[in-house]
Amino acid sequence: MTPATPTVRVAQAQDSLSLVWDDGLAEDRPALWLRDNCRCPACRHPDNDQRLFDIADLPTEVRIAGARVADGAVLLDFAPDGHKGRIPVAWLRRIDGDEPEPQLWGAEMAKRLPRADYNAVRRDPAALRRVLEAVRVYGFAVLVGVPSRPGQVIEVAELFGFVRETNYGRLFDVRAVANPSNLAYSDLGLGVHTDNPYRDPVPGLQLLHCLESDVDGGDTLLVDGFRAAAVLREEAPTAFALLTQHAVPFRYRDDETDLRARVRLIETDDRGRVVAVHYNNRSIGTIDLPADVLGDFYDAYRRFAAILRRPNLTLRFKLDPGALLLMDNRRTLHGRTAYTGTGSRHLQGCYADRDGLESTLRRMRGAA
Ligand code: NM2
Ligand code: OGA
Ligand code: ZN
Ligand code: ZN
């Protein structure tokens, strides 16, 4: 149940409005902010709620000539143009902060893998929602009981979002082949990495579905990139700062492709929070930073790489046939141990964007 919106009293000054809520909250809103957020039908299209004007269309000195509360809305007389504004009281107290905080993890996650049965997820929106929430909170989830059918991975991606087609195709087969164009298509071990840091924008999600695995080795390794970044920040703040400040080139080339992008190994947002990690030893290019930062940068890079190998940070498990790993490719690093044997190992993967998953999840939360 949504809690009832508190009632509000308004007191107007020329260039701002003070809102005093009966639960004690008091806040000032500038006149221009109120005008920009006017919800009247002349300002917002009633069919789609999209704004009908541009900020540059508004008078240079928006002022408030009158304000009162009536019928669940704040009614505003704006000067100098006499615009009659309307903003619902509930809108003024809306809470957008329903995005979950990431929860950091390490090796101990093996005991409580975020796991769900594919059949349940297909049938029950609540089960799908739990999977998508896990991807938001932990950066990955595992589905089990996914039929070992070629192409099945696409159907899973389309449960919540849109497949991102790339030079690797709409889906790609991960198995050992002769003359592999990418080391993923070999039986070598792969250190933990994020996929395609050489692509702009980087794919936000990766799905890996195991169809067959009848070899020795080939264990899955996962590391929480946000945790690794937090450890670096704690143990070596200067190294952390260097990796968030300087971008490095990543590159992938084959007969048809030449992809390049410059990214920072650790990306932070305007509030200093870690929002992405990009790491791939196979495709990092020549680090071309100025000579006076190169030495310190290498120290920082190597320190971060060593953290990514710590056993207490490494979640290790076997991706069995019928299991599908859904990962946030801007957070969770994945890898595999080398494998040998006469049997075969075959995964199919695809990429998808995060916005589709997030949109689906918000709609599910809204419906609950
Ligand atoms: N594959 C599996 O990002 C990478 O180059 C990792 C990607 C070839 C699509 C492998
Ligand atoms: C990949 C990859 C892991 C595996 O294809 O990008 O990391 O288990 N594969 O083969
Ligand atoms: Zn208006
Ligand atoms: Zn990979």
CSV table of N, CA and C in Angstrom, one decimal, residues 18 32-33 47 70 81 92 112 119 182 232-233 256 270 317 321-322 327 358 360 362:
chain,number,residue,atom,x,y,z
A,18,SER,N,7.7,28.3,-0.4
A,18,SER,CA,8.1,27.4,0.6
A,18,SER,C,6.9,26.4,0.9
A,32,LEU,N,11.5,29.1,-11.0
A,32,LEU,CA,11.8,28.5,-12.3
A,32,LEU,C,11.7,26.9,-12.2
A,33,TRP,N,12.0,26.3,-11.1
A,33,TRP,CA,11.9,24.9,-11.0
A,33,TRP,C,10.4,24.5,-11.0
A,47,ASP,N,-1.5,12.8,-22.9
A,47,ASP,CA,-1.5,11.4,-23.3
A,47,ASP,C,-0.2,10.7,-22.9
A,70,ALA,N,-5.5,23.5,-3.7
A,70,ALA,CA,-6.9,23.1,-3.9
A,70,ALA,C,-7.0,21.8,-4.7
A,81,ASP,N,4.1,36.2,-17.3
A,81,ASP,CA,3.2,35.9,-18.5
A,81,ASP,C,1.8,35.5,-18.1
A,92,LEU,N,4.7,16.4,-5.8
A,92,LEU,CA,5.7,17.1,-5.1
A,92,LEU,C,6.4,16.2,-4.0
A,112,ARG,N,25.2,-19.4,-1.1
A,112,ARG,CA,23.8,-18.8,-1.3
A,112,ARG,C,23.8,-18.2,-2.7
A,119,ASN,N,11.8,-22.9,-15.3
A,119,ASN,CA,10.3,-23.1,-15.5
A,119,ASN,C,9.5,-22.1,-14.7
A,182,ASN,N,39.1,-15.8,-31.1
A,182,ASN,CA,39.1,-15.1,-29.8
A,182,ASN,C,39.5,-16.3,-28.8
A,232,LEU,N,40.4,-2.1,-3.2
A,232,LEU,CA,41.5,-1.2,-3.7
A,232,LEU,C,41.4,0.2,-3.1
A,233,ARG,N,40.2,0.7,-3.1
A,233,ARG,CA,40.0,2.1,-2.5
A,233,ARG,C,40.4,2.1,-1.1
A,256,GLU,N,37.3,-9.3,-39.8
A,256,GLU,CA,36.3,-8.4,-40.3
A,256,GLU,C,36.1,-7.2,-39.4
A,270,ASP,N,29.2,11.0,-10.6
A,270,ASP,CA,29.4,12.4,-10.0
A,270,ASP,C,29.5,12.4,-8.5
A,317,PHE,N,32.3,-22.1,-9.2
A,317,PHE,CA,31.3,-23.2,-9.3
A,317,PHE,C,31.3,-23.8,-10.7
A,321,PRO,N,25.3,-28.4,-17.6
A,321,PRO,CA,24.4,-28.3,-18.7
A,321,PRO,C,23.0,-27.9,-18.1
A,322,GLY,N,22.3,-27.0,-18.8
A,322,GLY,CA,21.0,-26.5,-18.4
A,322,GLY,C,21.1,-25.3,-17.5
A,327,MET,N,24.6,-12.0,-16.2
A,327,MET,CA,25.6,-11.1,-15.4
A,327,MET,C,25.5,-9.7,-15.9
A,358,GLU,N,16.2,-3.1,-16.5
A,358,GLU,CA,15.8,-2.2,-15.4
A,358,GLU,C,14.4,-1.7,-15.6
A,360,THR,N,11.9,-3.3,-17.2
A,360,THR,CA,11.0,-4.4,-16.8
A,360,THR,C,10.9,-4.5,-15.3
A,362,ARG,N,11.3,-2.2,-13.0
A,362,ARG,CA,10.6,-1.1,-12.4
A,362,ARG,C,9.1,-1.3,-12.6
